[in-house]
PDB file of C-alpha atoms in Angstrom:
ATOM      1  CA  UNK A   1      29.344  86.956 -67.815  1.00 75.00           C
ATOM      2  CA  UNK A   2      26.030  88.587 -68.271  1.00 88.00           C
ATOM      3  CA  UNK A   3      25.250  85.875 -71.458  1.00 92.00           C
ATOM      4  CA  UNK A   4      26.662  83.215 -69.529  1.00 91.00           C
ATOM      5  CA  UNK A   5      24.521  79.701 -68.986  1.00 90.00           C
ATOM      6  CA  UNK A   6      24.729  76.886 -67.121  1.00 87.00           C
ATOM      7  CA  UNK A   7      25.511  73.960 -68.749  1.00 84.00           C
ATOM      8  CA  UNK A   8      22.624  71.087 -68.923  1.00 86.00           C
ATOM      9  CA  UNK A   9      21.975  69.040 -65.692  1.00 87.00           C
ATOM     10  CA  UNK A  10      20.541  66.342 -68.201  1.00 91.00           C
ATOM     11  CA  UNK A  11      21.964  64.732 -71.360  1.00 93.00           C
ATOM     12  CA  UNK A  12      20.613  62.846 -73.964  1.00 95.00           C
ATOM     13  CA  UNK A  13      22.200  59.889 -72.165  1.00 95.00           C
ATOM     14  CA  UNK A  14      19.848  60.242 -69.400  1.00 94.00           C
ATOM     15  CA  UNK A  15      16.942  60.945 -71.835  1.00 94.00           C
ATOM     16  CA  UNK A  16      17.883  57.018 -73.314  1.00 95.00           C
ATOM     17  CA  UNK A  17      19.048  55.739 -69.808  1.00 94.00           C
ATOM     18  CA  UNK A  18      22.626  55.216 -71.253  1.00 95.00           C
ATOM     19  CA  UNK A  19      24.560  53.019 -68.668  1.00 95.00           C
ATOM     20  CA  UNK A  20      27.028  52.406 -70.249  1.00 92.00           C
ATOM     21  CA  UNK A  21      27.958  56.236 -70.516  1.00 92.00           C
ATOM     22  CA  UNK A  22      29.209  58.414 -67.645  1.00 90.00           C
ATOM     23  CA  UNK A  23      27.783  61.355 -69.396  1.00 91.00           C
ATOM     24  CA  UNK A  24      24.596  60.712 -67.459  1.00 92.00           C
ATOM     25  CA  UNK A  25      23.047  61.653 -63.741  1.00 91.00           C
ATOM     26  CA  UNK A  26      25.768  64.394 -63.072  1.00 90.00           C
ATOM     27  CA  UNK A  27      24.084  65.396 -59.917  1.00 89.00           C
ATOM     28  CA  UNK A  28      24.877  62.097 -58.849  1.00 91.00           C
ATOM     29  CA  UNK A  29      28.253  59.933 -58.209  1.00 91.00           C
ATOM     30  CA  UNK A  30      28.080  56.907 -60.618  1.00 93.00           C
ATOM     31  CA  UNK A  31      29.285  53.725 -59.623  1.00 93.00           C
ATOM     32  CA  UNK A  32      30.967  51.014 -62.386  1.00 92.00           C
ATOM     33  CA  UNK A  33      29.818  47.561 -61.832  1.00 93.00           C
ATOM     34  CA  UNK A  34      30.503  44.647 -64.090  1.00 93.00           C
ATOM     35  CA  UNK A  35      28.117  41.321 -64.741  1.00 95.00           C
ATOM     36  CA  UNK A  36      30.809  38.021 -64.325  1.00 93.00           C
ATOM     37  CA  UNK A  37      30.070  36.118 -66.796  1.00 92.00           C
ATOM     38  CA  UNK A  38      30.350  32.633 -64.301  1.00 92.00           C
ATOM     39  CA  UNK A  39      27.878  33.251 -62.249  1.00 92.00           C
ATOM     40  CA  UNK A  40      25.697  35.726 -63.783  1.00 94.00           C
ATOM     41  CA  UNK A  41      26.090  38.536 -60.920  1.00 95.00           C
ATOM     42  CA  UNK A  42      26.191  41.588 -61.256  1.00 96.00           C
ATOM     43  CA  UNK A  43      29.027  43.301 -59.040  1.00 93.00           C
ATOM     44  CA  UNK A  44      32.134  45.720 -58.339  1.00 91.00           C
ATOM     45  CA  UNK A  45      35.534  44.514 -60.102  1.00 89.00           C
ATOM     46  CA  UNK A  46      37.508  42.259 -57.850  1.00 86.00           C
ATOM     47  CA  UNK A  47      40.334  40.262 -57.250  1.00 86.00           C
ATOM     48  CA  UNK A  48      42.235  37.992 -55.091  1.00 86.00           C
ATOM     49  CA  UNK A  49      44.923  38.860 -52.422  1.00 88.00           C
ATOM     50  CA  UNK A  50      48.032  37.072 -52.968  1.00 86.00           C
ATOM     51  CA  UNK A  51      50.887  37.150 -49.665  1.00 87.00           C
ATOM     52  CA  UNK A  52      53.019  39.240 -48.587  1.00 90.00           C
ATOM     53  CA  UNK A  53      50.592  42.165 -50.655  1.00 88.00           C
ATOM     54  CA  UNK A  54      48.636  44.509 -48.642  1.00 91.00           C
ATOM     55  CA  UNK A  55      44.882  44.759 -48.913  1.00 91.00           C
ATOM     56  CA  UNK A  56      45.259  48.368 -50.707  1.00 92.00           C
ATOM     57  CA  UNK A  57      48.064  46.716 -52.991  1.00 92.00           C
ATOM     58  CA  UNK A  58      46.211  44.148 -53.707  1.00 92.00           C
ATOM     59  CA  UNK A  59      43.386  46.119 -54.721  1.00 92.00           C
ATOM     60  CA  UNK A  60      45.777  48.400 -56.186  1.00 91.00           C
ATOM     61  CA  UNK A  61      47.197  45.829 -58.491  1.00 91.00           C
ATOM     62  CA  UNK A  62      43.999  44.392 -59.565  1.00 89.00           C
ATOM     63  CA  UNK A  63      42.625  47.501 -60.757  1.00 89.00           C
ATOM     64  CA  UNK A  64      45.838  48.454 -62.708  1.00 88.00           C
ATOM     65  CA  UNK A  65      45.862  45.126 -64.165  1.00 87.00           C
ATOM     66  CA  UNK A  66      41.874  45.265 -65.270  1.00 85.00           C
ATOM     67  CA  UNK A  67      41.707  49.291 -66.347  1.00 86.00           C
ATOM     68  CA  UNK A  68      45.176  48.691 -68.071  1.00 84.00           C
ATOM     69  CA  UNK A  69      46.955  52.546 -68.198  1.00 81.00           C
ATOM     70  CA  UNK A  70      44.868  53.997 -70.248  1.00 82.00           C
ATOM     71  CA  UNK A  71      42.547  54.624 -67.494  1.00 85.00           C
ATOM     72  CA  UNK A  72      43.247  57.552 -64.421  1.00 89.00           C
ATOM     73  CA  UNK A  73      42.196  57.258 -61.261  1.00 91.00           C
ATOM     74  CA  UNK A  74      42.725  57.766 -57.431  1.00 92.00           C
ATOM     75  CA  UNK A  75      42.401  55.286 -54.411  1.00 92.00           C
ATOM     76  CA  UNK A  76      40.537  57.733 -51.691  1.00 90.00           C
ATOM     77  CA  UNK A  77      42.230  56.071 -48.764  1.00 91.00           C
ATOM     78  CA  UNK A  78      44.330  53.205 -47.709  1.00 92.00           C
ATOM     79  CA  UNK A  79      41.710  51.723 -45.892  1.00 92.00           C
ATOM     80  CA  UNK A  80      38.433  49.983 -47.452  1.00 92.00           C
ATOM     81  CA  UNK A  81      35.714  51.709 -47.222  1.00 91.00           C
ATOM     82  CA  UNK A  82      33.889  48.495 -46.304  1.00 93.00           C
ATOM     83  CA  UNK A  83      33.406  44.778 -45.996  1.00 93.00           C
ATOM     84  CA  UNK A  84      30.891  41.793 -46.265  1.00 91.00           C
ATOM     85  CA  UNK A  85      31.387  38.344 -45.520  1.00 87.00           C
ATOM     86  CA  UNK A  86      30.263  35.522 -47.848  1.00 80.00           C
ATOM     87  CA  UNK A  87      28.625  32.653 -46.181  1.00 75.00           C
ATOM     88  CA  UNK A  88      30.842  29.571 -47.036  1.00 77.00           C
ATOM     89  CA  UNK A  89      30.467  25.996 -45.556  1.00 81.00           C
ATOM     90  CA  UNK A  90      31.491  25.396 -41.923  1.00 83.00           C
ATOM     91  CA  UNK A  91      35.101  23.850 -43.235  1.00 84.00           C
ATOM     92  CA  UNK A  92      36.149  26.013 -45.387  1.00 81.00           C
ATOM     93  CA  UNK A  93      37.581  29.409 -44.711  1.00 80.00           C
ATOM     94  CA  UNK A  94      35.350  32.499 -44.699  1.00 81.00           C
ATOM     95  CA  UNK A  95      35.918  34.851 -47.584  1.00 84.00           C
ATOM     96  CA  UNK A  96      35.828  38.609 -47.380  1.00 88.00           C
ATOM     97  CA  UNK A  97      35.064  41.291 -49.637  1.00 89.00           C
ATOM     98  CA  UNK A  98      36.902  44.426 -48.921  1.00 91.00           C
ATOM     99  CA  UNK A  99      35.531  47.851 -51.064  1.00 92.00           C
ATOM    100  CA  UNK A 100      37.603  50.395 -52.125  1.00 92.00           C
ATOM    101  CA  UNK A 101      36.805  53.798 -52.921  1.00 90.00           C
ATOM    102  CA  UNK A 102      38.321  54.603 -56.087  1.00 91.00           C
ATOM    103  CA  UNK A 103      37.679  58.404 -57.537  1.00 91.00           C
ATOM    104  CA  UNK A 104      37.444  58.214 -61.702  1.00 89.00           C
ATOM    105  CA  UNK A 105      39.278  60.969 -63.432  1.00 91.00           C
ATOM    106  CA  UNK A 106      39.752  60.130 -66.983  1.00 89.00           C
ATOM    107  CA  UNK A 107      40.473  57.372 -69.693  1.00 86.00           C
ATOM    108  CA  UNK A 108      38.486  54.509 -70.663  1.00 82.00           C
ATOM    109  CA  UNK A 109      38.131  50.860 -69.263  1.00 81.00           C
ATOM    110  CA  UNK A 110      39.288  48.461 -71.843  1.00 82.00           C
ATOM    111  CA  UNK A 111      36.028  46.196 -71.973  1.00 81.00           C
ATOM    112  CA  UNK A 112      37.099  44.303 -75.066  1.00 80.00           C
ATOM    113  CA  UNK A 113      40.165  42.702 -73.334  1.00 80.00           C
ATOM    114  CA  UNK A 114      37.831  41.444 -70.391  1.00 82.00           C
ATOM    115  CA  UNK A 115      34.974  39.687 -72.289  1.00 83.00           C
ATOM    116  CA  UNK A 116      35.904  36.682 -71.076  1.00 84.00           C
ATOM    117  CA  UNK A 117      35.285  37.647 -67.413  1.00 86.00           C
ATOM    118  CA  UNK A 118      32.707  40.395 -67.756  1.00 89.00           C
ATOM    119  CA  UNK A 119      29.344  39.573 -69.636  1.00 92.00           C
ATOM    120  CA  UNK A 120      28.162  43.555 -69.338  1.00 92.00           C
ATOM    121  CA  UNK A 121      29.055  46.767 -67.268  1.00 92.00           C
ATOM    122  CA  UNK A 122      26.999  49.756 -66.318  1.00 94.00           C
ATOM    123  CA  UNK A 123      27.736  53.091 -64.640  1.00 94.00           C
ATOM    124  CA  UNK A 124      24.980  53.050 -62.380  1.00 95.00           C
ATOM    125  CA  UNK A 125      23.805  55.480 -59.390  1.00 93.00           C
ATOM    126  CA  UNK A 126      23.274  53.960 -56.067  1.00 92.00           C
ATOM    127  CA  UNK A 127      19.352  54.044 -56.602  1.00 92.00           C
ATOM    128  CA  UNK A 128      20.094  52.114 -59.727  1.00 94.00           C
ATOM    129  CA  UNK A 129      22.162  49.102 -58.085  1.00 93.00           C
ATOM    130  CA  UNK A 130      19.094  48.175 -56.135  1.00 92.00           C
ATOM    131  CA  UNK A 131      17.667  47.097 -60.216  1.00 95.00           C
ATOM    132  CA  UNK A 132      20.697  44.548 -60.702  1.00 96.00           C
ATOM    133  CA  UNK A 133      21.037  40.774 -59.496  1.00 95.00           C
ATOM    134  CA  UNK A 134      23.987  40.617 -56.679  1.00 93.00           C
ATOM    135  CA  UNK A 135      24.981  37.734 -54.737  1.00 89.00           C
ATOM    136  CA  UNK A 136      22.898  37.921 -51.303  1.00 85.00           C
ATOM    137  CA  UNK A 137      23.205  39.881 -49.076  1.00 86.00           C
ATOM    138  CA  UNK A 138      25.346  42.232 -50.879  1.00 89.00           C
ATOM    139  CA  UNK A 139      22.440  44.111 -52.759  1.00 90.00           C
ATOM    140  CA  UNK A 140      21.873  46.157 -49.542  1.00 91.00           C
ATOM    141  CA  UNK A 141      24.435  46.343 -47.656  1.00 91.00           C
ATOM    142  CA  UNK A 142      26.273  48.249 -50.818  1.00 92.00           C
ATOM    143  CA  UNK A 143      23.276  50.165 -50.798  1.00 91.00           C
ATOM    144  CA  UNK A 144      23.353  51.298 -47.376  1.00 91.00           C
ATOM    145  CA  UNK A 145      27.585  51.719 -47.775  1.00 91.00           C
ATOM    146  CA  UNK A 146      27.589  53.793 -50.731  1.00 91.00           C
ATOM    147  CA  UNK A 147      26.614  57.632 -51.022  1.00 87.00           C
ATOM    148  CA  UNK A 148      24.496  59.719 -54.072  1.00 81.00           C
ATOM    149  CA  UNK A 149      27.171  62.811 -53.194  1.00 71.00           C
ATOM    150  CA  UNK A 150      26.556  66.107 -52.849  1.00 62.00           C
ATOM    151  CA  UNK A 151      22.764  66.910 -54.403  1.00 55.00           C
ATOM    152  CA  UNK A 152      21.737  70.610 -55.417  1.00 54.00           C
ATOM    153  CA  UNK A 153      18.542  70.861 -55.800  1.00 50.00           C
TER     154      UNK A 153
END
């Protein structure tokens, strides 16, 4: 123990702001975030609930069906961790986006297989969101949702 080190807080990722790596801010939590390639937007995977699923199967499902099983990782609760509202016109129904916290672990997303919905992804620190185009509205309200974790100084 008496040669021992600490490992690096800072990577060569960070040296060439790599976001597309995860090797990169580890005193921070890193958030994934997609571009769709409709509108342009930058935001959090999502999908549509479909009856008689639950909101946590639905998100559930969608995130198995977009990370494939190559990919590990752990739903934090059953409950979302948030929600926003998207204005829509006075006839139609209002749409809400529920967040889920979902805790990484290992694997890889498979981006190939979802170029046709996602332009571009990032692993990006909460600081960092404020730097991409959302829809309104959402820009800070995930800002003021979402946490930078535990931070040692």
């Amino acid at each position: 123990i008496r040669y021992w080190r600490p490992a690096p807080r800072f990577t060569q990722d960070d040296i060439n702001d790599n976001r597309y790596s995860i090797n990169r801010k580890l005193m921070f939590r890193l958030y994934f975030i997609v571009k769709n390639r409709e509108t342009g937007l930058w935001e959090f995977p999502t999908g549509v609930r479909r009856n008689p699923d639950t909101m946590r199967f639905a998100a559930s499902r969608k995130f198995f069906e977009d990370m494939g099983t190559n990919l590990r990782a752990y739903f934090i609760s059953n409950a979302p961790l948030g929600h926003i509202a998207t204005p829509t016109p006075p006839d139609a129904p209002t749409e809400t986006t529920f967040f889920y916290h979902v805790l990484y672990l290992k694997g890889r997303p498979p981006f190939k297989a979802k170029q046709k919905e996602w332009a571009d992804h990032a692993w990006v620190t909460r600081k960092e969101l404020t730097e991409y185009e959302m829809a309104p509205g959402h820009k800070q309200y995930l800002y003021d949702l979402l946490w930078d974790g535990f931070v040692c100084a």
